[in-house]
mmCIF file of C-alpha atoms and ligand atoms in Angstrom:
data_model
loop_
_atom_site.group_PDB
_atom_site.id
_atom_site.type_symbol
_atom_site.label_atom_id
_atom_site.label_comp_id
_atom_site.label_asym_id
_atom_site.label_seq_id
_atom_site.Cartn_x
_atom_site.Cartn_y
_atom_site.Cartn_z
ATOM 1 C CA MET I 28 48.215 6.588 49.694
ATOM 2 C CA LYS I 29 49.594 4.367 52.001
ATOM 3 C CA ILE I 30 48.596 3.863 55.800
ATOM 4 C CA GLY I 31 51.431 1.476 57.012
ATOM 5 C CA SER I 32 51.411 -1.282 54.558
ATOM 6 C CA VAL I 33 47.741 -0.751 53.472
ATOM 7 C CA GLU I 34 47.290 0.898 49.877
ATOM 8 C CA LEU I 35 44.391 3.038 49.462
ATOM 9 C CA PRO I 36 43.191 3.300 46.003
ATOM 10 C CA SER I 37 41.872 6.632 46.654
ATOM 11 C CA PRO I 38 42.355 9.291 49.263
ATOM 12 C CA PHE I 39 38.755 9.473 49.644
ATOM 13 C CA VAL I 40 37.001 7.968 52.540
ATOM 14 C CA ILE I 41 33.396 7.183 53.987
ATOM 15 C CA ALA I 42 33.790 8.571 57.512
ATOM 16 C CA PRO I 43 32.662 6.339 60.357
ATOM 17 C CA MET I 44 28.944 7.334 61.209
ATOM 18 C CA ALA I 45 27.154 5.259 64.388
ATOM 19 C CA GLY I 46 23.715 4.063 63.054
ATOM 20 C CA MET I 47 24.126 5.230 59.537
ATOM 21 C CA THR I 48 27.544 3.700 57.567
ATOM 22 C CA ASP I 49 26.392 -0.168 58.060
ATOM 23 C CA SER I 50 27.974 -2.808 55.850
ATOM 24 C CA ALA I 51 24.951 -2.408 53.230
ATOM 25 C CA PHE I 52 25.406 1.599 52.888
ATOM 26 C CA ARG I 53 29.170 1.224 52.549
ATOM 27 C CA ARG I 54 29.008 -1.430 49.912
ATOM 28 C CA LEU I 55 26.483 0.738 47.895
ATOM 29 C CA VAL I 56 28.721 3.828 48.160
ATOM 30 C CA LYS I 57 31.648 1.870 47.272
ATOM 31 C CA ARG I 58 30.214 0.347 44.302
ATOM 32 C CA HIS I 59 30.010 3.873 42.861
ATOM 33 C CA GLY I 60 33.859 4.096 42.897
ATOM 34 C CA GLY I 61 35.905 6.817 44.124
ATOM 35 C CA CYS I 62 36.242 5.367 47.672
ATOM 36 C CA GLY I 63 39.487 4.614 49.037
ATOM 37 C CA LEU I 64 38.672 3.184 52.642
ATOM 38 C CA VAL I 65 35.567 2.488 54.583
ATOM 39 C CA VAL I 66 35.382 2.788 58.364
ATOM 40 C CA THR I 67 32.798 0.891 60.495
ATOM 41 C CA GLU I 68 30.766 2.343 62.633
ATOM 42 C CA MET I 69 32.503 2.538 66.141
ATOM 43 C CA VAL I 70 32.295 -0.376 68.453
ATOM 44 C CA SER I 71 32.709 -0.888 72.056
ATOM 45 C CA SER I 72 36.078 -2.664 73.126
ATOM 46 C CA GLU I 73 34.362 -3.944 76.237
ATOM 47 C CA GLY I 74 31.654 -5.366 74.014
ATOM 48 C CA LEU I 75 34.006 -6.973 71.605
ATOM 49 C CA VAL I 76 36.139 -8.404 74.208
ATOM 50 C CA ARG I 77 33.057 -9.781 76.156
ATOM 51 C CA GLY I 78 31.651 -11.100 72.963
ATOM 52 C CA ILE I 79 28.433 -9.246 73.026
ATOM 53 C CA ASP I 80 26.411 -9.962 69.763
ATOM 54 C CA ARG I 81 25.097 -6.486 68.991
ATOM 55 C CA THR I 82 28.793 -5.254 69.070
ATOM 56 C CA LEU I 83 30.155 -7.773 67.169
ATOM 57 C CA GLU I 84 27.498 -7.412 64.513
ATOM 58 C CA TYR I 85 28.598 -3.621 64.192
ATOM 59 C CA ALA I 86 31.790 -4.880 63.344
ATOM 60 C CA GLU I 87 30.952 -7.144 60.705
ATOM 61 C CA TYR I 88 32.035 -6.117 56.978
ATOM 62 C CA THR I 89 31.941 -8.054 53.537
ATOM 63 C CA GLU I 90 34.939 -8.378 51.229
ATOM 64 C CA GLU I 91 33.716 -6.260 48.538
ATOM 65 C CA GLU I 92 34.264 -3.283 51.236
ATOM 66 C CA ARG I 93 38.064 -3.755 51.320
ATOM 67 C CA PRO I 94 40.096 -2.026 52.241
ATOM 68 C CA VAL I 95 38.188 -1.995 55.721
ATOM 69 C CA SER I 96 38.987 -0.216 59.000
ATOM 70 C CA ILE I 97 37.200 -1.147 62.214
ATOM 71 C CA GLN I 98 36.830 1.657 64.512
ATOM 72 C CA ILE I 99 36.788 0.891 68.381
ATOM 73 C CA PHE I 100 36.239 3.031 71.473
ATOM 74 C CA GLY I 101 37.449 2.592 75.028
ATOM 75 C CA GLY I 102 40.003 3.911 77.559
ATOM 76 C CA ASP I 103 41.623 1.042 79.098
ATOM 77 C CA PRO I 104 45.045 -0.164 77.298
ATOM 78 C CA ASP I 105 44.743 -3.899 77.746
ATOM 79 C CA LYS I 106 41.003 -4.094 76.967
ATOM 80 C CA MET I 107 42.003 -2.054 73.764
ATOM 81 C CA ALA I 108 44.663 -4.298 72.806
ATOM 82 C CA ALA I 109 42.768 -7.337 73.215
ATOM 83 C CA ALA I 110 39.905 -5.585 71.112
ATOM 84 C CA ALA I 111 42.459 -4.688 68.307
ATOM 85 C CA GLN I 112 43.536 -8.446 68.208
ATOM 86 C CA ILE I 113 39.732 -9.355 67.628
ATOM 87 C CA VAL I 114 39.623 -7.073 64.739
ATOM 88 C CA GLU I 115 42.754 -8.234 63.443
ATOM 89 C CA GLY I 116 41.302 -11.806 63.712
ATOM 90 C CA MET I 117 38.335 -10.852 61.779
ATOM 91 C CA GLY I 118 40.801 -10.055 58.910
ATOM 92 C CA ALA I 119 40.116 -6.084 58.952
ATOM 93 C CA ASP I 120 42.834 -4.026 57.424
ATOM 94 C CA ILE I 121 43.227 -1.125 59.858
ATOM 95 C CA VAL I 122 42.004 -0.800 63.543
ATOM 96 C CA ASP I 123 41.111 2.929 64.205
ATOM 97 C CA VAL I 124 40.621 4.311 67.509
ATOM 98 C CA ASN I 125 37.460 6.778 68.401
ATOM 99 C CA MET I 126 39.051 9.691 70.181
ATOM 100 C CA GLY I 127 36.382 12.321 68.685
ATOM 101 C CA CYS I 128 33.094 11.231 70.193
ATOM 102 C CA PRO I 129 31.490 13.837 72.748
ATOM 103 C CA VAL I 130 28.623 11.930 73.668
ATOM 104 C CA PRO I 131 28.680 11.570 77.558
ATOM 105 C CA LYS I 132 27.457 8.020 77.573
ATOM 106 C CA ILE I 133 30.901 7.215 75.749
ATOM 107 C CA ALA I 134 33.160 10.146 77.054
ATOM 108 C CA LYS I 135 32.221 9.530 80.681
ATOM 109 C CA HIS I 136 34.088 6.179 80.544
ATOM 110 C CA ASN I 137 37.163 7.718 79.623
ATOM 111 C CA ALA I 138 36.696 6.913 76.001
ATOM 112 C CA GLY I 139 36.012 8.681 72.931
ATOM 113 C CA CYS I 140 36.887 12.673 72.897
ATOM 114 C CA SER I 141 37.549 12.433 76.670
ATOM 115 C CA LEU I 142 41.025 10.693 75.847
ATOM 116 C CA MET I 143 42.112 13.817 74.383
ATOM 117 C CA ARG I 144 42.098 15.453 78.097
ATOM 118 C CA GLU I 145 44.616 12.845 79.135
ATOM 119 C CA PRO I 146 47.089 12.623 76.173
ATOM 120 C CA SER I 147 49.621 10.800 77.928
ATOM 121 C CA HIS I 148 47.070 8.118 78.688
ATOM 122 C CA ALA I 149 45.717 8.223 75.226
ATOM 123 C CA ALA I 150 49.176 7.653 74.031
ATOM 124 C CA THR I 151 49.462 4.549 76.321
ATOM 125 C CA VAL I 152 46.455 3.053 74.819
ATOM 126 C CA ILE I 153 47.825 3.326 71.335
ATOM 127 C CA ASN I 154 51.225 1.939 72.484
ATOM 128 C CA ALA I 155 49.542 -1.050 73.846
ATOM 129 C CA MET I 156 47.481 -1.611 70.571
ATOM 130 C CA ALA I 157 50.309 -0.865 68.317
ATOM 131 C CA LYS I 158 52.408 -3.665 70.359
ATOM 132 C CA ALA I 159 49.464 -6.081 70.154
ATOM 133 C CA VAL I 160 48.606 -6.237 66.430
ATOM 134 C CA LYS I 161 50.405 -6.024 63.119
ATOM 135 C CA ILE I 162 47.831 -4.218 61.097
ATOM 136 C CA PRO I 163 47.999 -0.274 61.293
ATOM 137 C CA VAL I 164 46.777 1.256 64.499
ATOM 138 C CA THR I 165 44.838 4.753 63.406
ATOM 139 C CA VAL I 166 43.171 7.351 65.519
ATOM 140 C CA LYS I 167 40.427 9.792 64.868
ATOM 141 C CA MET I 168 40.514 12.679 66.798
ATOM 142 C CA ARG I 169 38.570 16.307 67.147
ATOM 143 C CA ALA I 170 40.413 19.517 67.415
ATOM 144 C CA GLY I 171 40.651 19.406 70.951
ATOM 145 C CA TRP I 172 38.057 19.259 74.058
ATOM 146 C CA ASN I 173 37.322 22.686 73.779
ATOM 147 C CA ASP I 174 38.636 26.384 72.625
ATOM 148 C CA GLN I 175 40.762 26.486 75.862
ATOM 149 C CA SER I 176 42.251 23.269 74.873
ATOM 150 C CA ARG I 177 42.762 22.712 71.075
ATOM 151 C CA ASN I 178 45.554 20.074 71.481
ATOM 152 C CA ALA I 179 45.057 18.115 68.540
ATOM 153 C CA PRO I 180 48.373 18.894 67.173
ATOM 154 C CA ASP I 181 50.088 18.000 70.617
ATOM 155 C CA LEU I 182 48.293 14.787 70.910
ATOM 156 C CA ALA I 183 48.784 13.664 67.047
ATOM 157 C CA ARG I 184 52.481 13.749 67.744
ATOM 158 C CA MET I 185 52.267 11.860 70.511
ATOM 159 C CA VAL I 186 50.142 9.101 69.177
ATOM 160 C CA GLN I 187 52.615 8.979 66.242
ATOM 161 C CA ASP I 188 55.506 8.467 68.679
ATOM 162 C CA ALA I 189 53.431 5.544 70.192
ATOM 163 C CA GLY I 190 52.932 3.807 67.166
ATOM 164 C CA ALA I 191 50.006 5.230 65.107
ATOM 165 C CA ALA I 192 50.281 4.576 61.315
ATOM 166 C CA ALA I 193 47.942 7.646 60.357
ATOM 167 C CA VAL I 194 45.657 10.154 61.963
ATOM 168 C CA THR I 195 42.199 11.680 61.043
ATOM 169 C CA ILE I 196 41.331 15.026 62.503
ATOM 170 C CA HIS I 197 37.722 16.424 62.442
ATOM 171 C CA GLY I 198 38.258 20.043 62.796
ATOM 172 C CA ARG I 199 35.734 21.014 65.625
ATOM 173 C CA THR I 200 36.296 20.617 69.492
ATOM 174 C CA ALA I 201 34.070 18.263 71.381
ATOM 175 C CA GLU I 202 32.326 21.183 73.221
ATOM 176 C CA GLN I 203 31.309 22.543 69.552
ATOM 177 C CA SER I 204 29.761 19.349 68.579
ATOM 178 C CA TYR I 205 28.444 20.040 65.296
ATOM 179 C CA SER I 206 28.180 23.916 65.416
ATOM 180 C CA GLY I 207 30.494 26.464 63.860
ATOM 181 C CA SER I 208 32.716 25.126 61.098
ATOM 182 C CA ALA I 209 35.729 22.671 61.207
ATOM 183 C CA ASP I 210 39.222 24.362 61.261
ATOM 184 C CA TRP I 211 41.163 23.047 58.249
ATOM 185 C CA GLU I 212 43.928 25.392 59.011
ATOM 186 C CA LEU I 213 44.431 23.045 62.080
ATOM 187 C CA VAL I 214 44.370 20.063 60.140
ATOM 188 C CA SER I 215 46.850 21.012 57.529
ATOM 189 C CA GLY I 216 48.968 22.477 60.217
ATOM 190 C CA VAL I 217 49.295 18.947 61.736
ATOM 191 C CA ALA I 218 49.506 17.233 58.129
ATOM 192 C CA ARG I 219 52.832 19.266 57.749
ATOM 193 C CA ALA I 220 54.157 18.766 60.974
ATOM 194 C CA LEU I 221 53.910 14.814 60.938
ATOM 195 C CA SER I 222 55.427 12.030 59.179
ATOM 196 C CA ILE I 223 52.667 9.465 59.251
ATOM 197 C CA PRO I 224 49.541 10.557 57.103
ATOM 198 C CA VAL I 225 47.135 12.962 58.259
ATOM 199 C CA LEU I 226 43.488 12.858 57.100
ATOM 200 C CA GLY I 227 40.814 15.606 57.582
ATOM 201 C CA SER I 228 37.176 15.580 58.202
ATOM 202 C CA GLY I 229 34.511 18.059 58.408
ATOM 203 C CA ASP I 230 31.866 20.111 55.994
ATOM 204 C CA CYS I 231 32.497 18.631 52.898
ATOM 205 C CA ILE I 232 29.116 18.393 50.978
ATOM 206 C CA GLU I 233 30.263 19.390 47.413
ATOM 207 C CA PRO I 234 32.717 17.306 45.375
ATOM 208 C CA GLN I 235 34.691 20.503 44.584
ATOM 209 C CA GLN I 236 35.024 21.027 48.535
ATOM 210 C CA VAL I 237 36.564 17.231 48.922
ATOM 211 C CA VAL I 238 39.217 17.834 46.074
ATOM 212 C CA ASP I 239 39.891 21.336 47.692
ATOM 213 C CA ARG I 240 40.571 19.916 50.975
ATOM 214 C CA LEU I 241 42.753 17.534 49.590
ATOM 215 C CA ARG I 242 44.864 20.250 48.046
ATOM 216 C CA SER I 243 45.076 21.730 51.318
ATOM 217 C CA GLY I 244 47.927 19.201 52.508
ATOM 218 C CA VAL I 245 45.910 16.328 53.876
ATOM 219 C CA SER I 246 46.900 12.958 52.722
ATOM 220 C CA GLY I 247 43.100 12.173 52.343
ATOM 221 C CA VAL I 248 39.594 13.526 53.227
ATOM 222 C CA LEU I 249 36.690 11.885 55.270
ATOM 223 C CA VAL I 250 33.200 12.575 54.099
ATOM 224 C CA GLY I 251 30.551 11.954 56.659
ATOM 225 C CA ARG I 252 26.987 13.601 56.283
ATOM 226 C CA GLY I 253 27.574 14.869 52.732
ATOM 227 C CA ILE I 254 27.473 11.137 51.806
ATOM 228 C CA LEU I 255 24.494 10.387 53.391
ATOM 229 C CA ARG I 256 23.045 13.202 51.393
ATOM 230 C CA ASN I 257 24.432 12.319 48.041
ATOM 231 C CA PRO I 258 26.191 8.720 48.036
ATOM 232 C CA TRP I 259 27.877 9.746 44.691
ATOM 233 C CA LEU I 260 29.857 12.669 46.214
ATOM 234 C CA LEU I 261 33.156 10.436 46.602
ATOM 235 C CA ALA I 262 32.746 9.198 42.749
ATOM 236 C CA GLN I 263 32.034 12.892 41.623
ATOM 237 C CA ALA I 264 35.314 14.131 43.634
ATOM 238 C CA ALA I 265 37.285 11.351 42.046
ATOM 239 C CA ASP I 266 35.760 12.477 38.402
ATOM 240 C CA LEU I 267 37.014 16.265 39.528
ATOM 241 C CA ALA I 268 40.391 15.087 40.748
ATOM 242 C CA ALA I 269 40.914 13.245 37.502
ATOM 243 C CA GLY I 270 39.891 16.198 35.448
ATOM 244 C CA ARG I 271 36.413 14.853 34.240
ATOM 245 C CA VAL I 272 33.136 16.554 34.462
ATOM 246 C CA PRO I 273 31.607 14.893 37.700
ATOM 247 C CA ARG I 274 28.989 12.574 36.987
ATOM 248 C CA GLU I 275 25.310 13.575 36.975
ATOM 249 C CA VAL I 276 22.897 11.655 39.227
ATOM 250 C CA THR I 277 19.147 11.344 37.919
ATOM 251 C CA PRO I 278 16.473 11.018 40.037
ATOM 252 C CA ARG I 279 15.759 7.406 39.027
ATOM 253 C CA GLU I 280 19.245 6.362 40.210
ATOM 254 C CA ARG I 281 18.626 8.188 43.582
ATOM 255 C CA GLY I 282 15.389 5.914 43.936
ATOM 256 C CA GLN I 283 17.412 2.787 42.843
ATOM 257 C CA PHE I 284 20.008 3.658 45.630
ATOM 258 C CA LEU I 285 17.245 3.381 48.146
ATOM 259 C CA LEU I 286 15.674 0.268 46.596
ATOM 260 C CA ASP I 287 19.174 -1.396 46.545
ATOM 261 C CA TYR I 288 19.702 -0.611 50.169
ATOM 262 C CA ILE I 289 16.419 -2.167 51.212
ATOM 263 C CA ASP I 290 17.320 -5.365 49.282
ATOM 264 C CA LEU I 291 20.767 -5.348 50.598
ATOM 265 C CA LEU I 292 19.323 -5.097 54.368
ATOM 266 C CA VAL I 293 16.402 -7.494 53.736
ATOM 267 C CA ASN I 294 18.926 -10.081 52.428
ATOM 268 C CA GLU I 295 21.822 -9.562 54.710
ATOM 269 C CA ARG I 296 23.480 -12.784 55.580
ATOM 270 C CA ILE I 297 20.768 -14.888 53.969
ATOM 271 C CA ASN I 298 21.851 -14.597 50.308
ATOM 272 C CA GLU I 299 25.573 -14.013 50.749
ATOM 273 C CA HIS I 300 28.249 -16.769 49.636
ATOM 274 C CA ASP I 301 30.478 -18.264 52.593
ATOM 275 C CA GLY I 302 33.601 -16.026 53.203
ATOM 276 C CA PHE I 303 31.903 -13.114 51.953
ATOM 277 C CA ARG I 304 31.028 -11.658 55.391
ATOM 278 C CA HIS I 305 33.589 -11.444 57.839
ATOM 279 C CA LEU I 306 32.503 -12.431 61.118
ATOM 280 C CA PRO I 307 34.280 -12.010 64.624
ATOM 281 C CA PRO I 308 36.527 -15.123 65.463
ATOM 282 C CA CYS I 309 33.847 -16.196 68.058
ATOM 283 C CA THR I 310 31.053 -16.693 65.790
ATOM 284 C CA SER I 311 32.941 -19.534 64.371
ATOM 285 C CA GLY I 312 35.088 -20.561 67.226
ATOM 286 C CA LEU I 313 32.951 -19.667 70.450
ATOM 287 C CA THR I 314 30.459 -22.244 72.043
ATOM 288 C CA PRO I 315 27.252 -21.201 73.413
ATOM 289 C CA GLU I 316 29.048 -21.528 76.697
ATOM 290 C CA THR I 317 31.861 -19.203 76.001
ATOM 291 C CA ALA I 318 29.830 -16.656 73.941
ATOM 292 C CA LEU I 319 28.013 -14.447 76.825
ATOM 293 C CA THR I 320 24.848 -14.011 74.777
ATOM 294 C CA PRO I 321 23.073 -15.956 72.306
ATOM 295 C CA GLU I 322 24.343 -14.938 68.584
ATOM 296 C CA PRO I 323 21.606 -13.755 66.315
ATOM 297 C CA TRP I 324 23.410 -15.338 63.074
ATOM 298 C CA ALA I 325 23.304 -18.686 64.962
ATOM 299 C CA LEU I 326 19.331 -18.668 64.699
ATOM 300 C CA GLY I 327 18.774 -18.902 61.287
ATOM 301 C CA PRO I 328 17.189 -16.551 58.765
ATOM 302 C CA ALA I 329 13.536 -17.605 60.045
ATOM 303 C CA ALA I 330 14.361 -16.696 63.680
ATOM 304 C CA ARG I 331 16.015 -13.215 62.378
ATOM 305 C CA VAL I 332 12.868 -12.590 60.380
ATOM 306 C CA ALA I 333 10.775 -13.321 63.334
ATOM 307 C CA ARG I 334 12.496 -10.987 65.551
ATOM 308 C CA GLY I 335 11.639 -8.023 63.355
ATOM 309 C CA ARG I 336 13.663 -7.706 60.250
ATOM 310 C CA GLY I 337 10.973 -5.655 58.668
ATOM 311 C CA ARG I 338 10.718 -3.109 61.495
ATOM 312 C CA TRP I 339 14.548 -2.771 61.774
ATOM 313 C CA VAL I 340 14.755 -2.156 57.862
ATOM 314 C CA VAL I 341 11.944 0.575 57.974
ATOM 315 C CA ASN I 342 13.868 2.329 60.920
ATOM 316 C CA LYS I 343 17.074 1.939 58.887
ATOM 317 C CA LEU I 344 15.395 3.699 55.875
ATOM 318 C CA ARG I 345 13.827 6.520 57.949
ATOM 319 C CA ALA I 346 17.310 7.391 59.405
ATOM 320 C CA LEU I 347 18.718 7.616 55.887
ATOM 321 C CA CYS I 348 15.836 9.171 54.615
ATOM 322 C CA ALA I 349 16.052 12.144 57.232
ATOM 323 C CA TRP I 350 19.710 13.071 55.754
ATOM 324 C CA TYR I 351 19.115 11.859 51.806
ATOM 325 C CA SER I 352 16.046 13.923 51.547
ATOM 326 C CA LYS I 353 17.832 17.184 52.233
ATOM 327 C CA GLY I 354 18.609 19.501 49.413
ATOM 328 C CA PHE I 355 16.183 18.069 46.698
ATOM 329 C CA GLU I 356 12.797 18.931 45.303
ATOM 330 C CA ARG I 357 10.243 17.981 47.571
ATOM 331 C CA GLY I 358 12.706 16.213 49.814
ATOM 332 C CA SER I 359 10.193 16.836 52.990
ATOM 333 C CA HIS I 360 7.282 15.125 51.270
ATOM 334 C CA LEU I 361 9.397 12.129 50.745
ATOM 335 C CA ARG I 362 10.872 12.436 54.400
ATOM 336 C CA ILE I 363 7.222 12.621 55.588
ATOM 337 C CA ARG I 364 5.842 9.570 53.913
ATOM 338 C CA VAL I 365 8.844 7.330 54.662
ATOM 339 C CA ASN I 366 8.608 8.363 58.292
ATOM 340 C CA ALA I 367 4.794 7.046 58.197
ATOM 341 C CA ALA I 368 5.599 3.733 56.497
ATOM 342 C CA ALA I 369 4.742 0.569 58.395
ATOM 343 C CA SER I 370 6.380 -1.986 56.032
ATOM 344 C CA VAL I 371 8.944 -2.929 53.754
ATOM 345 C CA GLN I 372 6.526 -3.128 50.777
ATOM 346 C CA GLU I 373 5.006 0.007 51.943
ATOM 347 C CA LEU I 374 8.585 1.753 51.397
ATOM 348 C CA ARG I 375 9.394 0.360 48.303
ATOM 349 C CA ASP I 376 6.051 1.870 46.923
ATOM 350 C CA ILE I 377 6.660 5.138 48.184
ATOM 351 C CA ILE I 378 10.235 5.262 46.581
ATOM 352 C CA GLY I 379 8.645 4.026 43.232
ATOM 353 C CA GLU I 380 6.109 6.682 43.401
ATOM 354 C CA PHE I 381 8.316 9.379 44.616
ATOM 355 C CA PHE I 382 11.352 8.730 42.184
ATOM 356 C CA PHE I 383 10.356 6.946 39.443
ATOM 357 C CA GLN I 384 6.578 7.819 38.585
ATOM 358 C CA GLU I 385 6.783 11.501 39.634
ATOM 359 C CA ALA I 386 10.270 11.583 38.082
ATOM 360 C CA SER I 387 8.995 10.454 34.584
ATOM 361 C CA ALA I 388 6.047 12.622 35.059
ATOM 362 C CA THR I 389 8.544 15.920 35.552
ATOM 363 C CA VAL I 390 10.440 14.603 32.644
ATOM 364 C CA ARG I 391 7.543 14.189 30.316
ATOM 365 C CA ALA I 392 6.463 17.863 31.573
ATOM 366 C CA ARG I 393 9.725 19.162 30.603
ATOM 367 C CA GLU I 394 9.663 17.667 27.113
ATOM 368 C CA MET I 395 6.098 18.654 26.334
ATOM 369 C CA CYS I 396 7.408 22.255 27.351
ATOM 370 C CA GLN I 397 10.266 21.828 25.286
ATOM 371 C CA GLY I 398 8.108 20.976 22.452
ATOM 372 C CA LEU I 399 5.940 23.905 22.629
HETATM 373 C C1 FMN N 406 25.312 10.191 62.629
HETATM 374 C C2 FMN N 406 26.783 10.799 62.833
HETATM 375 C C3 FMN N 406 27.606 9.567 63.432
HETATM 376 C C4 FMN N 406 28.799 9.703 63.706
HETATM 377 N N1 FMN N 406 29.488 8.814 64.233
HETATM 378 C C5 FMN N 406 30.792 8.601 64.299
HETATM 379 C C6 FMN N 406 31.444 7.329 64.915
HETATM 380 O O1 FMN N 406 30.945 6.398 65.303
HETATM 381 N N2 FMN N 406 33.059 7.526 65.010
HETATM 382 C C7 FMN N 406 33.510 8.832 64.784
HETATM 383 O O2 FMN N 406 34.816 8.756 64.849
HETATM 384 N N3 FMN N 406 32.885 9.795 64.232
HETATM 385 C C8 FMN N 406 31.617 9.721 63.870
HETATM 386 N N4 FMN N 406 31.032 10.866 63.360
HETATM 387 C C9 FMN N 406 31.613 12.009 63.161
HETATM 388 C C10 FMN N 406 32.023 11.861 61.502
HETATM 389 O O3 FMN N 406 32.897 10.834 61.317
HETATM 390 C C11 FMN N 406 32.779 13.119 60.999
HETATM 391 O O4 FMN N 406 33.880 13.267 61.360
HETATM 392 C C12 FMN N 406 32.028 14.221 61.346
HETATM 393 O O5 FMN N 406 30.405 14.268 60.888
HETATM 394 C C13 FMN N 406 32.300 15.704 60.320
HETATM 395 O O6 FMN N 406 32.502 15.345 58.905
HETATM 396 P P1 FMN N 406 31.127 15.853 58.112
HETATM 397 O O7 FMN N 406 31.052 17.232 58.344
HETATM 398 O O8 FMN N 406 31.685 15.260 56.813
HETATM 399 O O9 FMN N 406 30.019 15.050 58.513
HETATM 400 C C14 FMN N 406 29.513 10.980 63.080
HETATM 401 C C15 FMN N 406 28.684 11.625 62.549
HETATM 402 C C16 FMN N 406 27.396 11.847 62.413
HETATM 403 C C17 FMN N 406 26.865 12.749 61.587
#
């Protein structure tokens, strides 16, 4: 599958998820295979243009994640075009526009899903961006704002005409938020009507669902919450699509994923070789006078540790485990213990006990039963 001139090695994509799909998580999913594209968490066009340090951090990615799409939000055509140029300057392969976020904080600024309420303005934004950059500009939208306005089919055509290279549709309205189920009929209808690739998003939890959705006529499938529960989901879907039995994941592998995630977070920007991490142009070009805020990476590892990296890692693990612990035995027990952990070492101990010691005890018990 190709988006503009960008070739995707697989049609399965990690959906953007604010607060969840950071670079460390994306790298680990990518290492398991089956993933054709990663999309960053959404970043503010305003923050990019003003050089706000937190925004710039969210847009970072590492070389091993390629192809990479950086998702931005905003409603001002000039600022969105300028932000797209910053994204292009960071070396990203694709710039994606968020037209799906229903959160009032975003929507009230004429951004996210509220752009779907003003289709011609939305098309103006895409047109300004497509003229400003050479990399493909893509759009991620919902089915519409509400049931009275399920206008994704019209808007998708309008952004295609304005220069978008691909469209993703999450088949729910903004008003639905996450209730009900995603309307894949609508998504595949749009896929049939457009000449650019149309990707679908929504409710894929099992590998077979990912493959079935792909066969419904879309060019690709984005997986969101399912991948937070099972980071091997895209690899398993790729196994199925290739006619192989989907790989099994052992409790030890599940535990190792969390330990690896902790290690990547703890060592972020410390043990990484030059050129591996793609920083926004201003991190190398801006001086303290031109940057509006001090940049954390300019402070050095020791200062960052002092700024509470441990607490940040603990919070990241709590957020992931809320999803990751769903659907497996004693998952709630893990969740409660991780939520009570106060340090990175405590987290490692809990994971070790839960996935390694308890897992081997279960295997031993099974072996003993089989021997009886
Ligand atoms: C915690 C969370 C954060 C999300 N953040 C974003 C985001 O930043 N940008 C975006 O376009 N969609 C975002 N989404 C929507 C997902 O990309 C996806 O379209 C939606 O969850 C439906 O797919 P799923 O059923 O596979 O989760 C988010 C979803 C969740 C659950």
